[in-house]
Coordinates of C-alpha atoms and ligand atoms in Angstrom, one line a residue:
X1 CA 24.0 25.4 6.6
X2 CA 22.0 22.3 7.6
X3 CA 18.8 24.0 6.3
X4 CA 20.3 24.5 2.8
X5 CA 21.0 20.8 2.6
X6 CA 17.9 19.5 4.2
X7 CA 14.8 20.1 2.1
X8 CA 11.4 19.9 3.7
X9 CA 8.3 19.1 1.7
X10 CA 4.9 20.6 2.2
X11 CA 4.0 18.0 4.7
X12 CA 6.9 18.9 7.0
X13 CA 8.7 15.7 6.4
X14 CA 12.2 15.5 5.1
X15 CA 12.9 14.8 1.4
X16 CA 16.6 14.5 1.2
X17 CA 18.0 13.6 4.6
X18 CA 16.4 11.2 7.0
X19 CA 14.9 12.2 10.4
X20 CA 15.3 9.6 13.1
X21 CA 12.1 8.1 14.3
X22 CA 11.7 5.9 17.4
X23 CA 10.2 2.4 17.1
X24 CA 7.3 2.1 19.6
X25 CA 6.1 -1.4 18.9
X26 CA 6.9 -4.4 16.7
X27 CA 4.2 -7.0 15.9
X28 CA 5.1 -10.2 14.2
X29 CA 2.4 -10.8 11.6
X30 CA 3.7 -13.9 9.8
X31 CA 7.0 -15.7 9.6
X32 CA 8.5 -13.0 7.4
X33 CA 6.2 -10.0 7.9
X34 CA 6.3 -7.5 10.8
X35 CA 4.2 -4.5 11.6
X36 CA 6.5 -1.8 12.9
X37 CA 5.0 1.2 14.7
X38 CA 7.1 4.4 14.8
X39 CA 6.6 7.7 16.5
X40 CA 5.3 10.3 14.2
X41 CA 7.6 13.3 13.9
X42 CA 6.1 16.6 15.0
X43 CA 4.1 18.2 12.2
X44 CA 4.4 15.2 9.9
X45 CA 1.3 14.5 7.8
X46 CA 0.6 12.0 5.0
X47 CA -2.1 10.6 2.7
X48 CA -3.1 7.1 1.8
X49 CA -0.8 5.8 -1.0
X50 CA 2.3 7.7 0.1
X51 CA 5.5 5.9 1.1
X52 CA 8.7 6.6 3.1
X53 CA 12.3 5.9 2.4
X54 CA 13.2 4.0 5.5
X55 CA 16.8 3.5 6.6
X56 CA 18.8 1.6 9.1
X57 CA 22.4 2.8 9.8
X58 CA 24.9 0.5 8.1
X59 CA 22.3 -1.4 6.1
X60 CA 20.8 1.1 3.6
X61 CA 17.5 2.5 2.6
X62 CA 14.3 1.1 1.1
X63 CA 10.9 2.4 0.1
X64 CA 8.0 1.3 2.3
X65 CA 4.4 2.2 2.1
X66 CA 2.7 3.8 5.0
X67 CA 0.0 1.4 6.1
X68 CA -1.5 3.5 8.9
X69 CA -4.1 6.3 8.4
X70 CA -3.9 9.8 9.7
X71 CA -6.7 10.4 12.2
X72 CA -7.1 6.7 12.8
X73 CA -3.6 5.7 14.0
X74 CA -1.5 7.8 16.2
X75 CA 1.8 6.2 15.1
X76 CA 3.2 5.7 11.6
X77 CA 2.7 2.0 10.8
X78 CA 4.9 0.1 8.4
X79 CA 4.2 -3.5 7.3
X80 CA 7.5 -5.0 6.2
X81 CA 8.4 -8.3 4.5
X82 CA 11.9 -9.4 5.1
X83 CA 13.5 -10.0 1.7
X84 CA 17.1 -8.7 1.9
X85 CA 19.6 -6.4 3.6
X86 CA 17.5 -3.4 4.6
X87 CA 14.3 -5.2 5.4
X88 CA 16.3 -7.7 7.6
X89 CA 17.8 -4.8 9.5
X90 CA 14.3 -3.4 10.0
X91 CA 13.1 -6.7 11.3
X92 CA 15.9 -6.7 13.9
X93 CA 14.7 -3.4 15.3
X94 CA 13.2 -3.5 18.8
X95 CA 10.9 -1.0 20.6
X96 CA 13.1 2.0 21.6
X97 CA 15.3 1.5 18.5
X98 CA 15.7 4.1 15.8
X99 CA 15.1 4.2 12.0
X100 CA 15.7 7.0 9.5
X101 CA 12.7 8.1 7.5
X102 CA 12.4 10.4 4.5
X103 CA 9.1 11.5 3.3
X104 CA 6.2 11.2 2.9
X105 CA 7.0 10.6 -0.8
X106 CA 5.0 10.0 -3.9
X107 CA 1.5 10.9 -4.8
X108 CA -1.6 9.5 -3.1
X109 CA -4.8 7.6 -4.0
X110 CA -7.1 10.0 -5.8
X111 CA -10.0 8.8 -3.6
X112 CA -12.0 12.0 -4.1
X113 CA -12.9 10.7 -7.6
X114 CA -15.0 8.0 -5.9
X115 CA -17.0 10.4 -3.6
X116 CA -20.6 9.1 -3.4
X117 CA -19.7 5.9 -5.3
X118 CA -19.2 2.3 -4.5
X119 CA -15.6 1.1 -4.1
X120 CA -14.0 -2.3 -4.7
X121 CA -10.6 -2.9 -3.1
X122 CA -8.5 -5.7 -4.6
X123 CA -5.3 -6.8 -2.7
X124 CA -2.8 -9.5 -3.1
X125 CA -0.3 -10.5 -0.4
X126 CA 1.5 -7.5 1.2
X127 CA -0.3 -5.3 -1.3
X128 CA -2.9 -5.1 1.5
X129 CA -0.5 -2.7 3.3
X130 CA -0.9 0.4 1.2
X131 CA -4.6 -0.3 0.6
X132 CA -5.2 -0.6 4.4
X133 CA -4.4 3.1 4.7
X134 CA -7.1 3.9 2.1
X135 CA -9.7 1.5 3.5
X136 CA -9.5 3.1 6.9
X137 CA -9.6 6.5 5.4
X138 CA -12.8 5.6 3.5
X139 CA -14.4 3.8 6.4
X140 CA -14.1 6.8 8.8
X141 CA -15.8 8.9 6.1
X142 CA -18.4 6.3 5.3
X143 CA -21.2 8.8 4.6
X144 CA -19.1 10.3 1.8
X145 CA -18.8 7.1 -0.2
X146 CA -21.2 4.3 -1.3
X147 CA -20.7 0.6 -0.5
X148 CA -17.2 -0.8 0.0
X149 CA -16.1 -4.3 -0.8
X150 CA -12.7 -6.1 -0.7
X151 CA -11.2 -9.1 -2.3
X152 CA -8.0 -10.1 -0.7
X153 CA -5.8 -13.0 -1.9
X154 CA -3.0 -14.7 -0.1
X155 CA -0.8 -17.7 -1.2
X156 CA -1.7 -19.7 2.0
X157 CA -3.7 -19.3 5.2
X158 CA -0.5 -18.6 7.2
X159 CA 0.2 -15.6 5.0
X160 CA -3.1 -13.8 5.6
X161 CA -2.2 -10.3 7.0
X162 CA -4.2 -7.9 9.1
X163 CA -6.7 -10.4 10.3
X164 CA -8.1 -8.1 13.0
X165 CA -8.5 -5.3 10.5
X166 CA -10.4 -7.6 8.1
X167 CA -12.8 -8.6 10.9
X168 CA -13.2 -5.0 12.0
X169 CA -14.0 -3.9 8.4
X170 CA -16.5 -6.7 8.0
X171 CA -18.2 -5.5 11.3
X172 CA -18.4 -2.0 9.8
X173 CA -20.4 -3.5 6.9
X174 CA -17.7 -4.0 4.3
X175 CA -18.2 -7.0 2.1
X176 CA -14.9 -9.0 2.5
X177 CA -13.8 -11.9 0.4
X178 CA -10.6 -13.6 1.6
X179 CA -9.2 -16.2 -0.7
X180 CA -6.1 -18.4 -0.8
X181 CA -4.4 -19.7 -4.0
X182 CA -4.7 -23.4 -3.3
X183 CA -6.7 -25.7 -0.9
X184 CA -5.2 -26.0 2.5
X185 CA -6.1 -28.2 5.5
X186 CA -8.4 -26.4 7.9
X187 CA -9.1 -23.5 5.6
X188 CA -12.9 -23.0 5.3
X189 CA -13.0 -19.8 3.3
X190 CA -12.6 -19.2 -0.4
X191 CA -10.0 -20.9 -2.7
X192 CA -8.9 -19.4 -6.0
X193 CA -7.2 -16.3 -7.4
X194 CA -8.7 -12.9 -6.7
X195 CA -9.8 -12.6 -10.4
X196 CA -12.3 -15.5 -9.9
X197 CA -14.2 -13.3 -7.4
X198 CA -14.5 -10.1 -9.4
X199 CA -18.1 -9.2 -10.0
X200 CA -19.5 -11.2 -7.1
X201 CA -19.8 -8.2 -4.8
X202 CA -22.8 -5.8 -4.6
X203 CA -20.7 -3.2 -6.4
X204 CA -22.1 -2.2 -9.8
X205 CA -19.0 -2.7 -12.0
X206 CA -20.0 -0.1 -14.6
X207 CA -20.3 2.7 -12.0
X208 CA -18.0 1.6 -9.3
X209 CA -14.3 2.4 -8.6
X210 CA -11.5 0.0 -8.0
X211 CA -8.3 0.4 -6.0
X212 CA -5.8 -2.4 -6.5
X213 CA -2.4 -3.4 -5.1
X214 CA -0.5 -6.7 -5.3
X215 CA 2.0 -8.5 -7.4
X216 CA 2.5 -7.1 -11.0
X217 CA 0.7 -10.1 -12.6
X218 CA -2.3 -9.8 -10.3
X219 CA -2.6 -6.0 -10.9
X220 CA -2.4 -6.6 -14.7
X221 CA -5.1 -9.3 -14.7
X222 CA -7.5 -7.5 -12.3
X223 CA -7.3 -4.3 -14.3
X224 CA -7.9 -6.1 -17.6
X225 CA -10.8 -8.1 -16.2
X226 CA -12.5 -5.2 -14.6
X227 CA -12.2 -3.2 -17.8
X228 CA -13.6 -6.2 -19.8
X229 CA -16.5 -6.4 -17.3
X230 CA -17.3 -2.8 -18.1
X231 CA -15.6 -0.7 -15.5
X232 CA -14.4 2.6 -17.1
X233 CA -10.5 2.5 -17.2
X234 CA -10.4 5.9 -15.5
X235 CA -12.1 4.3 -12.5
X236 CA -9.3 1.7 -12.1
X237 CA -6.4 2.8 -9.9
X238 CA -3.3 0.9 -8.7
X239 CA -0.1 1.5 -6.9
X240 CA 3.2 0.1 -8.2
X241 CA 6.5 -1.1 -6.8
X242 CA 9.9 -0.5 -8.5
X243 CA 13.5 -0.5 -7.6
X244 CA 14.2 2.9 -6.0
X245 CA 17.3 4.8 -4.8
X246 CA 16.5 8.4 -4.3
X247 CA 12.6 8.4 -4.1
X248 CA 12.5 12.1 -5.3
X249 CA 12.9 11.9 -9.1
X250 CA 16.6 12.4 -9.3
X251 CA 18.4 9.1 -9.9
X252 CA 16.3 7.5 -12.6
X253 CA 16.2 4.1 -11.0
X254 CA 12.4 3.9 -11.1
X255 CA 11.9 5.3 -14.6
X256 CA 9.2 3.6 -16.6
X257 CA 8.0 4.8 -20.0
X258 CA 8.4 8.5 -19.4
X259 CA 7.4 8.4 -15.8
X260 CA 9.2 8.3 -12.5
X261 CA 7.3 5.9 -10.3
X262 CA 8.6 7.7 -7.1
X263 CA 7.2 11.1 -8.0
X264 CA 4.6 10.6 -10.8
X265 CA 3.4 7.6 -8.8
X266 CA 3.4 5.2 -7.1
X267 CA -0.3 5.5 -7.7
X268 CA -1.5 5.4 -11.3
X269 CA -4.8 5.2 -13.2
X270 CA -5.2 2.3 -15.7
X271 CA -5.1 4.5 -18.8
X272 CA -1.6 5.9 -17.8
X273 CA -0.2 2.3 -17.4
X274 CA -2.0 0.9 -20.5
X275 CA -0.1 3.3 -22.7
X276 CA 3.2 1.9 -21.4
X277 CA 2.5 -1.6 -22.6
X278 CA 3.6 -3.1 -19.3
X279 CA 0.0 -3.6 -18.3
Ligands
LIG301 C1 6.6 2.6 -3.4 C2 7.0 1.3 -2.8 C3 6.4 0.9 -1.6 C4 6.8 -0.3 -1.0 N1 6.1 -0.7 0.1 C5 6.5 -1.8 0.7 C6 5.8 -2.2 2.0 O1 4.9 -1.6 2.5 N2 6.3 -3.3 2.6 C7 7.3 -4.1 2.1 O2 7.7 -5.1 2.7 N3 7.9 -3.8 0.9 C8 7.5 -2.7 0.2 N4 8.2 -2.3 -0.9 C9 9.3 -3.2 -1.4 C10 10.5 -2.9 -0.7 O3 11.0 -1.6 -0.9 C11 11.6 -3.9 -1.1 O4 11.3 -5.2 -0.6 C12 12.9 -3.5 -0.4 O5 13.5 -2.4 -1.0 C13 13.9 -4.6 -0.4 O6 15.1 -4.1 0.2 P1 16.2 -5.0 0.9 O7 17.5 -4.3 1.1 O8 15.6 -5.7 2.1 O9 16.4 -6.2 -0.2 P2 17.6 -6.3 -1.3 O10 18.7 -6.9 -0.5 O11 17.8 -5.0 -2.0 O12 16.9 -7.3 -2.3 C14 16.4 -8.6 -1.9 C15 15.7 -9.2 -3.2 O13 14.5 -8.5 -3.4 C16 14.5 -7.9 -4.7 N5 13.9 -6.6 -4.6 C17 14.3 -5.5 -3.9 N6 13.5 -4.5 -4.1 C18 12.5 -4.9 -4.8 C19 11.3 -4.3 -5.3 N7 11.0 -3.0 -5.0 N8 10.5 -5.0 -6.1 C20 10.8 -6.3 -6.4 N9 11.9 -6.9 -5.9 C21 12.7 -6.2 -5.2 C22 15.9 -7.8 -5.1 O14 16.1 -7.8 -6.5 C23 16.5 -9.1 -4.4 O15 16.2 -10.2 -5.2 C24 7.8 -1.1 -1.6 C25 8.4 -0.7 -2.7 C26 8.1 0.5 -3.3 C27 8.8 1.0 -4.5
LIG302 S1 13.9 6.5 -7.3 FE1 15.3 8.0 -8.1 S2 14.1 8.8 -9.7 FE2 12.7 7.5 -8.7

């Protein structure tokens, strides 16, 4: 009976009913963001860009991107900003605690399109979380791609996430630009929006590929500017957030102009979004 209700996807995760996963470690990244490492269920596999529906008993369920990378991280890593009921309950979990996970859900970054080519990653705020999975995927296959560069924007120095990863990526030869929105005491790096730094990397805009994640307005402006600078729109890829309930294309909560963000996305190429008028 259980098997008729539970539906497994091709990656041996659960689509419709959560499996319980044990929290192994919780790292406080900023005042409102934690990195939670959970034990990977047996046979579970995922790709950069996919997400999980994560639940805590009595609080509910929320979509969260997988920020770890298979083959690089043993555990599933989730980077979670506390904004409401579910994310607060997730922040209260301690090592040894349990959370429910459904997934992996959604499509993935079509990174094979950039084989042999240079890649620009553009992230804003917690948008670095899904991109981190892809960056690590690309860096372990360095010989398969060209150069890699990243522009990462945060509102303030205290909100810069994944500092050790950023240093590690730079040490591996990635050209990293970290910027904050406004001047702040003690900050010696860049100041300004990520769009001000587009085109300043050694990535030929006309042949390169861009993978973007951040707030809606940032995504919209970065896609527009890269396109105006000559990057073909089919080379520009982003991942979107939306209010979700089921995560499997059944409830309609994430519907946007003929697409379900949970199943057609969350990763989209610019031409698909341009048609919708939202970008
Ligand atoms: C595919 C996908 C991947 C995501 N990945 C991550 C991630 O890696 N890390 C992370 O911290 N968050 C991520 N999110 C956002 C996360 O799902 C929401 O912050 C979460 O659902 C909020 O749940 P809550 O119960 O804590 O907040 P609620 O109590 O439901 O809401 C608190 C406030 O946040 C607003 N809100 C809730 N959900 C969203 C949303 N999706 N977009 C904008 N505003 C919202 C509500 O309107 C309300 O004002 C992702 C969302 C999607 C769709
Ligand atoms: S969240 Fe239910 S259809 Fe996408």
